[in-house]
PDB file of C-alpha atoms in Angstrom:
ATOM      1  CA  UNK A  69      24.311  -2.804  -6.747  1.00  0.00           C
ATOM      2  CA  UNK A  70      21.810  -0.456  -4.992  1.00  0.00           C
ATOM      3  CA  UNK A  71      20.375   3.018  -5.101  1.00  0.00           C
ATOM      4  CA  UNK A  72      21.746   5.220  -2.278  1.00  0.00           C
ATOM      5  CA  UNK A  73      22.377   1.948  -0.273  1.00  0.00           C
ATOM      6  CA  UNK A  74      18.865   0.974   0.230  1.00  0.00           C
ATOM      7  CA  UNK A  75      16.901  -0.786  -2.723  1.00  0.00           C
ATOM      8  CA  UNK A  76      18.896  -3.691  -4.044  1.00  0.00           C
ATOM      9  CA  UNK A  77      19.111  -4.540  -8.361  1.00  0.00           C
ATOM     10  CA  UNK A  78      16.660  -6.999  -7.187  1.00  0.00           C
ATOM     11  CA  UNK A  79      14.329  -4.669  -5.065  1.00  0.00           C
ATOM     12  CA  UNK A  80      14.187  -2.701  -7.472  1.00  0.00           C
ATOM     13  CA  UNK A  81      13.100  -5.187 -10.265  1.00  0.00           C
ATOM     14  CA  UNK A  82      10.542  -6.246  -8.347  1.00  0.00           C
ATOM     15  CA  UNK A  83       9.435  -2.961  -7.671  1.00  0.00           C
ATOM     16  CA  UNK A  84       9.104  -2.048 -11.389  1.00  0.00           C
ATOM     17  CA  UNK A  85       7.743  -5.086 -12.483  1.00  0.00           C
ATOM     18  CA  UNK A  86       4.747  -4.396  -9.877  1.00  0.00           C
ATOM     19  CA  UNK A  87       4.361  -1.071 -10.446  1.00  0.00           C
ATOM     20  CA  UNK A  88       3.657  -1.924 -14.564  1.00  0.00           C
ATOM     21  CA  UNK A  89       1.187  -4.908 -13.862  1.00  0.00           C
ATOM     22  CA  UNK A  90      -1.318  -2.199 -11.579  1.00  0.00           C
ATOM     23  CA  UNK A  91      -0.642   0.591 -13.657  1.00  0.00           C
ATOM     24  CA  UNK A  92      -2.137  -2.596 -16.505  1.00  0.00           C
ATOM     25  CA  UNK A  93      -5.090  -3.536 -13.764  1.00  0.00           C
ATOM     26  CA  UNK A  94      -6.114   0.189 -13.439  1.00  0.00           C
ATOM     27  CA  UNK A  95      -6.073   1.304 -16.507  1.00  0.00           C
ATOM     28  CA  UNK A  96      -8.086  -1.861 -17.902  1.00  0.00           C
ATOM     29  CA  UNK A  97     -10.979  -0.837 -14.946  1.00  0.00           C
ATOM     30  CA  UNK A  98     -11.036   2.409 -14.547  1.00  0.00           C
ATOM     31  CA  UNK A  99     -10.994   2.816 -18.564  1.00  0.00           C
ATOM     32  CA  UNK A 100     -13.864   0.640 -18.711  1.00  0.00           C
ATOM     33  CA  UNK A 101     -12.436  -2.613 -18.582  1.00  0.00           C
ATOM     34  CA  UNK A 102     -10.247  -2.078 -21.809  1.00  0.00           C
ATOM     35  CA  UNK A 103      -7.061  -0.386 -22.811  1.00  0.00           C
ATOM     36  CA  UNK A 104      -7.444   3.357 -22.374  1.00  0.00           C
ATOM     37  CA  UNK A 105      -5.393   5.878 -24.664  1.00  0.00           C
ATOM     38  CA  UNK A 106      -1.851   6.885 -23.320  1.00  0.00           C
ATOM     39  CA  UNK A 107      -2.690  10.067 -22.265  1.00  0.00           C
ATOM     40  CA  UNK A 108      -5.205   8.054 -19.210  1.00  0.00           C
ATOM     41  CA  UNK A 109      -2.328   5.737 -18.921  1.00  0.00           C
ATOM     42  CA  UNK A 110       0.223   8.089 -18.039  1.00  0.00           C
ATOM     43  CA  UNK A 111      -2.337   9.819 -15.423  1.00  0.00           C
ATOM     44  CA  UNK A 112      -3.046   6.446 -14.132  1.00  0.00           C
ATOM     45  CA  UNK A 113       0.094   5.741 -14.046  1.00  0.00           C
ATOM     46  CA  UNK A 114       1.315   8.481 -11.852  1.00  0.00           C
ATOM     47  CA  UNK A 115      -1.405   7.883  -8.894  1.00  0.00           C
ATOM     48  CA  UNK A 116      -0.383   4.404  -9.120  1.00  0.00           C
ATOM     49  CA  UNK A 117       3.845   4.959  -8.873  1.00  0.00           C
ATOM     50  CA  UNK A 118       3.173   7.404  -6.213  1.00  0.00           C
ATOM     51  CA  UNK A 119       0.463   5.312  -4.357  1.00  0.00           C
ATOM     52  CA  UNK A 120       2.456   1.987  -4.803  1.00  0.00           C
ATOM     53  CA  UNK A 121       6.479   3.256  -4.556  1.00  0.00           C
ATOM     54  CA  UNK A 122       5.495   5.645  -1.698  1.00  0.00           C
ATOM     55  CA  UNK A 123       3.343   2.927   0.439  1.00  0.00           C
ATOM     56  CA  UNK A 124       6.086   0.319  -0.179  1.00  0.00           C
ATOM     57  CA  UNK A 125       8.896   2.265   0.720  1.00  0.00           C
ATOM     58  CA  UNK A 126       6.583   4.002   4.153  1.00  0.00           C
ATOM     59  CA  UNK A 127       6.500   0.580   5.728  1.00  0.00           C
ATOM     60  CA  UNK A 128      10.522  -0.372   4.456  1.00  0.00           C
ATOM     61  CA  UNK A 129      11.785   2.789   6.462  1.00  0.00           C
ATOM     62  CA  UNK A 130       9.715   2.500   9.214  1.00  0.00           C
ATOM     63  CA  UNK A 131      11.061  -1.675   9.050  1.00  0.00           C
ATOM     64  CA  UNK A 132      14.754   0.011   8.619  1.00  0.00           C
ATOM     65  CA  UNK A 133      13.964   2.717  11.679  1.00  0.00           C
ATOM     66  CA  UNK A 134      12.857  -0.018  14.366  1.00  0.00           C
ATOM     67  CA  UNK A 135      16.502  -1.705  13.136  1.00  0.00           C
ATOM     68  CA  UNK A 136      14.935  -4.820  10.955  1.00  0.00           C
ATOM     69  CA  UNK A 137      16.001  -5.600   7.428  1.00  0.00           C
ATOM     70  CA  UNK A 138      13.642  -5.080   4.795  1.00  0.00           C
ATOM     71  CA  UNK A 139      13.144  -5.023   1.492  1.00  0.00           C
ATOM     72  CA  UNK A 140      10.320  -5.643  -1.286  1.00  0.00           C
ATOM     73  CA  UNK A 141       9.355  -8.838  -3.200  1.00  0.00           C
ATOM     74  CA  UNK A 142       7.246  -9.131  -5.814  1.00  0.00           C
ATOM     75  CA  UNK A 143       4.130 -11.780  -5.850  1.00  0.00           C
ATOM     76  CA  UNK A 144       3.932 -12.971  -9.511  1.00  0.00           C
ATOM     77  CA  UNK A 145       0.825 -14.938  -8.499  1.00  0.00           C
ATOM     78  CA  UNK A 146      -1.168 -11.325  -7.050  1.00  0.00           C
ATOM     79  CA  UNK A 147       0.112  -9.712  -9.812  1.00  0.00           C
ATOM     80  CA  UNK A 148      -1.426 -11.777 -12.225  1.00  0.00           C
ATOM     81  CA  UNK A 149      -4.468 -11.747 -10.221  1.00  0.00           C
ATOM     82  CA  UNK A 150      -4.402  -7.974 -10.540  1.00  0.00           C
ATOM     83  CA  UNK A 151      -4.574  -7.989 -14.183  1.00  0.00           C
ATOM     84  CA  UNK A 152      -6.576 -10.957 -14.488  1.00  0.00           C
ATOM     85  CA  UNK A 153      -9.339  -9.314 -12.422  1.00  0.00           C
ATOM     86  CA  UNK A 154      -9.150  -6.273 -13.969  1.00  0.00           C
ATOM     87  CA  UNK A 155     -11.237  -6.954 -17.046  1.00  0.00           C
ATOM     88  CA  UNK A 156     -14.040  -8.516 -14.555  1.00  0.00           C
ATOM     89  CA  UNK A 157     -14.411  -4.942 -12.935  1.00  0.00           C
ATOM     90  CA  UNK A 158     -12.740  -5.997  -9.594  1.00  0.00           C
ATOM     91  CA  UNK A 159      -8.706  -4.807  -8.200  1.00  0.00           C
ATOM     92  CA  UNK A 160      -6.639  -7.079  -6.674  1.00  0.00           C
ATOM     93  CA  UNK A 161      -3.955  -5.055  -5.216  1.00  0.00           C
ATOM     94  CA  UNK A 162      -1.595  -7.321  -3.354  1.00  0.00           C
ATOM     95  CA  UNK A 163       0.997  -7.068  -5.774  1.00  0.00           C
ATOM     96  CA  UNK A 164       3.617  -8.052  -3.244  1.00  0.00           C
ATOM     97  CA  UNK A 165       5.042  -7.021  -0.266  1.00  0.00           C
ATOM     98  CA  UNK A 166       7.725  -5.805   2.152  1.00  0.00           C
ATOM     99  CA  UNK A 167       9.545  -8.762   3.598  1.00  0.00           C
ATOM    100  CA  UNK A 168      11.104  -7.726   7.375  1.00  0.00           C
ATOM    101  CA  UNK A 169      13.259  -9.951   9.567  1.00  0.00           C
ATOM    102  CA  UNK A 170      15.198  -9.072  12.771  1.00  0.00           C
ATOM    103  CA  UNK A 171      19.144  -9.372  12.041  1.00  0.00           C
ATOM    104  CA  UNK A 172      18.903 -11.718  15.504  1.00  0.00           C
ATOM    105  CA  UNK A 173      16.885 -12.429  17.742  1.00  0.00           C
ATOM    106  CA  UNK A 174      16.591  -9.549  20.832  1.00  0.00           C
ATOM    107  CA  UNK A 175      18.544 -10.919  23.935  1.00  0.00           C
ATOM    108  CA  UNK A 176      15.658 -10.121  26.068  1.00  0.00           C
ATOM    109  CA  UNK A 177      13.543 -13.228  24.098  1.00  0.00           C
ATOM    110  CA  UNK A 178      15.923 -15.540  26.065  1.00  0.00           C
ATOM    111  CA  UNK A 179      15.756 -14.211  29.594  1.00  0.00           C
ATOM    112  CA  UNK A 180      13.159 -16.298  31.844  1.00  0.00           C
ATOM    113  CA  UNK A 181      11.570 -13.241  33.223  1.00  0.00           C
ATOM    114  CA  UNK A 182       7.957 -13.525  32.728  1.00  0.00           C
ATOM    115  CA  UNK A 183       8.038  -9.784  32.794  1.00  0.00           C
ATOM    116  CA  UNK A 184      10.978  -9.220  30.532  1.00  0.00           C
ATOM    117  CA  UNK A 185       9.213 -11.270  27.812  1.00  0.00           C
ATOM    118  CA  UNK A 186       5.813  -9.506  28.223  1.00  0.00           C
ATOM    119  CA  UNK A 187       7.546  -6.264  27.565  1.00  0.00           C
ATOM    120  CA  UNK A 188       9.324  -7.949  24.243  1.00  0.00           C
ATOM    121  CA  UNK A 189       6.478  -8.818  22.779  1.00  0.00           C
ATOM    122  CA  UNK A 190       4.323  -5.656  23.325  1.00  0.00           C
ATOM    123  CA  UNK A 191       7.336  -4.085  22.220  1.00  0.00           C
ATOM    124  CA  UNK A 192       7.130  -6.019  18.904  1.00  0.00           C
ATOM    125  CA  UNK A 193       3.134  -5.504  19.041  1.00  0.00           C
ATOM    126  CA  UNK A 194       3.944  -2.118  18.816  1.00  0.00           C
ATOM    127  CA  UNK A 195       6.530  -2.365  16.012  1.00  0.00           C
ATOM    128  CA  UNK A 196       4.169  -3.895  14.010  1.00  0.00           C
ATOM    129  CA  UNK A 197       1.379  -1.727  14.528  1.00  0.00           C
ATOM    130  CA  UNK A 198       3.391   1.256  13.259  1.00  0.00           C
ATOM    131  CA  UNK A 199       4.900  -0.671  10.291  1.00  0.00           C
ATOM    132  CA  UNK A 200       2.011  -2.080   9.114  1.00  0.00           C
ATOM    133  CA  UNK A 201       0.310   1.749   9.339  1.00  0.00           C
ATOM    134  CA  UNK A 202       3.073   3.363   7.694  1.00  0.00           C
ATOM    135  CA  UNK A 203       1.540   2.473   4.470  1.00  0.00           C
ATOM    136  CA  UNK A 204      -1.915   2.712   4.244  1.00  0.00           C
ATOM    137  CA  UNK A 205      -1.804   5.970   5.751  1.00  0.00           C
ATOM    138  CA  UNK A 206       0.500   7.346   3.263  1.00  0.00           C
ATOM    139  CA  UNK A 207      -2.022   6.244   0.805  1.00  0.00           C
ATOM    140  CA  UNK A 208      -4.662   8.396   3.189  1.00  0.00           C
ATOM    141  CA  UNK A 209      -2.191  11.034   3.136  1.00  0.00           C
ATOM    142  CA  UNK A 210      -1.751  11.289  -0.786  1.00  0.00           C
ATOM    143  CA  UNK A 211      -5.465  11.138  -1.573  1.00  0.00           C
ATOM    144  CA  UNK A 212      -6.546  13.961   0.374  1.00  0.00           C
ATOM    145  CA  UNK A 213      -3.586  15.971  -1.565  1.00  0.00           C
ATOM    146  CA  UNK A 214      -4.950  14.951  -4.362  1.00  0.00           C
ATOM    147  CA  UNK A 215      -7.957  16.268  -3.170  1.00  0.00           C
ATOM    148  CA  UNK A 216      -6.788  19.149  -2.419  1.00  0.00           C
ATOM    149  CA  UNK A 217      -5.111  19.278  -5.721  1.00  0.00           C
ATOM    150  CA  UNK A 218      -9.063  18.738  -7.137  1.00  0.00           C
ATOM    151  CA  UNK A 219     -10.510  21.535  -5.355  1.00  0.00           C
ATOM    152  CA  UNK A 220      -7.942  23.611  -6.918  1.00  0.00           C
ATOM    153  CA  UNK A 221      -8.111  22.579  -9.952  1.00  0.00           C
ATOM    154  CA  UNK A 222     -10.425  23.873 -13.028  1.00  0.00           C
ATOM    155  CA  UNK A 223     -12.921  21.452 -13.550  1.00  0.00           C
ATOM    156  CA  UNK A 224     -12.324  19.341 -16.921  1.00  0.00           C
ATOM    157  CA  UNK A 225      -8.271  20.229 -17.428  1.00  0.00           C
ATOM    158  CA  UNK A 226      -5.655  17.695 -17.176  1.00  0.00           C
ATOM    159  CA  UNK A 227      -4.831  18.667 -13.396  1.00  0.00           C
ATOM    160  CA  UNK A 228      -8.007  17.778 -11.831  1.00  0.00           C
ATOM    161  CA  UNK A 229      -7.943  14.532 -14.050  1.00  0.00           C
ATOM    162  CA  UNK A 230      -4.738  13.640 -12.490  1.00  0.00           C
ATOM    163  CA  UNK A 231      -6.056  14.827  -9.181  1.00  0.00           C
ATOM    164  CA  UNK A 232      -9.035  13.023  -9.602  1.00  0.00           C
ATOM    165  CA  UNK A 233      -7.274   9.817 -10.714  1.00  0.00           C
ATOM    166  CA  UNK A 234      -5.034  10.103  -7.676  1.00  0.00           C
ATOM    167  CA  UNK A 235      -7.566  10.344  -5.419  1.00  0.00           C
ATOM    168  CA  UNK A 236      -9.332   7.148  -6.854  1.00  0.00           C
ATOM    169  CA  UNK A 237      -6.026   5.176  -6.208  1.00  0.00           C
ATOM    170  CA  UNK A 238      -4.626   6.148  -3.176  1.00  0.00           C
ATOM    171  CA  UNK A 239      -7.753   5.481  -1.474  1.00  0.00           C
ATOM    172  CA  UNK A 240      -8.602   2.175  -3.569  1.00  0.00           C
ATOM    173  CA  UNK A 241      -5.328   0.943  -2.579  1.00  0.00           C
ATOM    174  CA  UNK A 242      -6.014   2.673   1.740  1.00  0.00           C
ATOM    175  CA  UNK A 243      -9.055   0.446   1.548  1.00  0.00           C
ATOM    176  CA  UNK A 244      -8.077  -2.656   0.202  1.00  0.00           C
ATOM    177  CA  UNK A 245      -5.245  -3.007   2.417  1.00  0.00           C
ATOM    178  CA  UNK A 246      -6.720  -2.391   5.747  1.00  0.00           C
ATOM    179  CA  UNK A 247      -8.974  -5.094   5.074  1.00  0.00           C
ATOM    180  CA  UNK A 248      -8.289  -7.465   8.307  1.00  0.00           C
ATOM    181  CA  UNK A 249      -7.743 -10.612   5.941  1.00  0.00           C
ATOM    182  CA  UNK A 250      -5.121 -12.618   5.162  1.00  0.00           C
ATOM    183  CA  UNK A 251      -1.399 -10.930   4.769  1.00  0.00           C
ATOM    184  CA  UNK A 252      -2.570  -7.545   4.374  1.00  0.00           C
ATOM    185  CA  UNK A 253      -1.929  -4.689   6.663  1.00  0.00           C
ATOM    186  CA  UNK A 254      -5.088  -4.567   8.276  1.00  0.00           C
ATOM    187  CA  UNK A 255      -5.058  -8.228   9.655  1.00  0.00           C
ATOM    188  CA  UNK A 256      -1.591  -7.205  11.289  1.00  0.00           C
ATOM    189  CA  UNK A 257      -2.904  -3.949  12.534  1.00  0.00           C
ATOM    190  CA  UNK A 258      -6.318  -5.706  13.617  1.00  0.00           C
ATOM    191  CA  UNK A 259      -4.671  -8.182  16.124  1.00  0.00           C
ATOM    192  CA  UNK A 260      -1.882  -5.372  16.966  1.00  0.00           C
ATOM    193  CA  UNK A 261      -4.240  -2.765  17.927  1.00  0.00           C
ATOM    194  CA  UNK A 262      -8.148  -2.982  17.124  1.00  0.00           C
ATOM    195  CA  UNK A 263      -8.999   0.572  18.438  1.00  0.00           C
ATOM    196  CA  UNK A 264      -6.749   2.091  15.683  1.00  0.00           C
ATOM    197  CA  UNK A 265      -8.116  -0.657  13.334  1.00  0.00           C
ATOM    198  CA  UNK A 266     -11.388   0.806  14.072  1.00  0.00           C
ATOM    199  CA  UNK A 267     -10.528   4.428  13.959  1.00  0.00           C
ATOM    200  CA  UNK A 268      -8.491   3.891  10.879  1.00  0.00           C
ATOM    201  CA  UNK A 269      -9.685   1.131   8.979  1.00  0.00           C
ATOM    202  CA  UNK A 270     -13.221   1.032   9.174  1.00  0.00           C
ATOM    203  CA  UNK A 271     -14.097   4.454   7.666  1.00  0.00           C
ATOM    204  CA  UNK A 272     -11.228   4.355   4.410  1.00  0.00           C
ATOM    205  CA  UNK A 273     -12.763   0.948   3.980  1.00  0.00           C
ATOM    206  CA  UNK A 274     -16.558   2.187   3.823  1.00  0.00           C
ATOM    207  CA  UNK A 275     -15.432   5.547   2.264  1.00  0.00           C
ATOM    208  CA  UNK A 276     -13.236   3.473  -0.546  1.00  0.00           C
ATOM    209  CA  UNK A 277     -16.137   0.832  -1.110  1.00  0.00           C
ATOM    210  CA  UNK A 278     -18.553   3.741  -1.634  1.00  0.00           C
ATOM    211  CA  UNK A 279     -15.930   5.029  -4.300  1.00  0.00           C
ATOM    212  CA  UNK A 280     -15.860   1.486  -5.938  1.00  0.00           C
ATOM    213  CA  UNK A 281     -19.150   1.289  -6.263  1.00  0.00           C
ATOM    214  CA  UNK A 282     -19.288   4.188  -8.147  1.00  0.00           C
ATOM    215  CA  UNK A 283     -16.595   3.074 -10.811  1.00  0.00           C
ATOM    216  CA  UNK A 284     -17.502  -0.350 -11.625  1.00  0.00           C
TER     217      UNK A 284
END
């Protein structure tokens, strides 16, 4: 079974089951490392299902566009982590990730021009680059509309809470995954392209860390 074709029973499992362990992890820290009430929860809960769903599914269709399958998987272990680390004031968001594959192999991988090979794999450099992008700049794209959102807002009402909360998120979860470690997207967008890491990266990490400091 799937929804509109594209997120398998099991994608979509995942995808839930992710989505409630941060909306758990944020709420513990940013409600001062316990339980908030439900009305916090639910505005937590909506920067987190639009800063988690969207990123996920920005670097699936991107996957889909360049013609590779993809589809999400949940990582019990960073989920755990997530919540875990929570009440010690610190977010762990790697709650999973979007697992990609070529249906074959490209032709041009076999041919024993030098040239024809070089092209490949800056062709699959490039690939990359733009998948791995596709989602921490939708999480730069939906905290400055939350921003925006803010500045509109009257100060104290539930809007610019929301907004606020949004914000928060989007560029919590921006930061932590353009950091050039491990699987995250900034390691792959590091060794793909470190001008764009640079132009990118750097600043939502320092602007991010600057907002984390503030929370904790």
């Amino acid at each position: 079974m799937s929804i509109a074709g594209y997120i398998s029973s099991r994608e979509l499992k995942d995808l839930l089951i992710s989505l409630a362990a941060l909306v758990i992890a944020f709420s513990v820290l940013m409600g001062g490392r316990s339980i908030p009430g439900m009305e916090m929860v639910l505005i937590i809960a909506l920067g987190v299902g639009t800063g988690f769903l969207l990123h996920e599914m920005a670097h699936k269709f991107v996957a889909l566009h360049f013609g590779y399958l993809a589809e999400y998987r949940a990582n019990m272990t960073g989920l755990l982590l997530a919540v875990v680390l929570s009440f010690a004031g610190f977010i762990f968001a790697a709650p999973g990730a979007v697992m990609i594959s070529k249906p074959r192999a490209p032709a041009e991988f076999y041919q024993q021009d030098p040239f024809g090979q070089a092209e490949l794999i800056k062709q699959l450099k490039n690939e990359s680059l733009w998948i791995s992008l596709a989602g921490p700049m939708t999480n730069i794209a939906l905290a400055a509309a939350f921003f925006i959102v803010l500045l509109l807002s009257t100060p104290d009402g539930i809007a610019a809470r929301a907004a606020n909360f949004g914000l928060i998120i989007n560029l919590t979860l921006a930061a932590f995954n353009l950091l050039p470690f491990g699987p995250l997207d900034g390691k792959k967008i590091f060794e793909s392209n470190r001008i764009v890491w640079f132009i990118v990266g750097l600043p939502t990490i320092l602007l991010g860390l600057s907002v984390y400091l503030r929370m904790i």
